[in-house]
């Protein structure tokens, strides 16, 4: 998506993403769902029973939320000629959802920047960083960001 309108049109056209969130993402990621007063809710129950804008949050709270920022990061790395790639880090994704009068979702995804290597996995992690996506429904707004890269200890002279 190149702008917020296009971003929202994408999710409006994909109601099945809510089911994907419920059946796949809840089991493998961290979810913090709060009602309008800030009270913690059971994520599965709250998302399954949600209506209106709150139900729309379930379409957003999955890895598709990071598509644009991952594409931009991958494109930037492609220009480096280092055969660098982006891979989900073991920490995975987390989602904080606020339901009620000010519905919004904040997603965070840990990723590693890797290059080809002779290590068992075939990739060597050079750095990790956290990607963030914040989507507000009233008013409609979308913000993406990438945190500072944390360099990996690639060579250990003490080993």
PDB file of C-alpha atoms in Angstrom, residues 73 108-111 113 126-132 145-152:
ATOM      1  CA  UNK A  73      13.429  -3.062   3.970  1.00  0.00           C
ATOM      2  CA  UNK A 108       5.730  -5.351  16.557  1.00  0.00           C
ATOM      3  CA  UNK A 109       7.825  -7.844  14.631  1.00  0.00           C
ATOM      4  CA  UNK A 110      11.412  -8.818  15.390  1.00  0.00           C
ATOM      5  CA  UNK A 111      13.450  -9.537  12.259  1.00  0.00           C
ATOM      6  CA  UNK A 113      19.127  -9.261   8.650  1.00  0.00           C
ATOM      7  CA  UNK A 126      24.279  -9.744  11.080  1.00  0.00           C
ATOM      8  CA  UNK A 127      21.742  -7.623  12.922  1.00  0.00           C
ATOM      9  CA  UNK A 128      18.267  -7.661  14.380  1.00  0.00           C
ATOM     10  CA  UNK A 129      15.689  -4.924  14.527  1.00  0.00           C
ATOM     11  CA  UNK A 130      12.111  -4.380  15.529  1.00  0.00           C
ATOM     12  CA  UNK A 131       9.505  -3.276  13.021  1.00  0.00           C
ATOM     13  CA  UNK A 132       6.399  -1.507  14.265  1.00  0.00           C
ATOM     14  CA  UNK A 145       8.722   2.338  11.684  1.00  0.00           C
ATOM     15  CA  UNK A 146      11.908   0.338  12.088  1.00  0.00           C
ATOM     16  CA  UNK A 147      13.947   0.519  15.264  1.00  0.00           C
ATOM     17  CA  UNK A 148      17.713   0.831  15.463  1.00  0.00           C
ATOM     18  CA  UNK A 149      19.567  -2.219  14.276  1.00  0.00           C
ATOM     19  CA  UNK A 150      21.270  -4.262  16.977  1.00  0.00           C
ATOM     20  CA  UNK A 151      24.444  -5.743  15.527  1.00  0.00           C
ATOM     21  CA  UNK A 152      25.086  -9.430  16.136  1.00  0.00           C
TER      22      UNK A 152
END
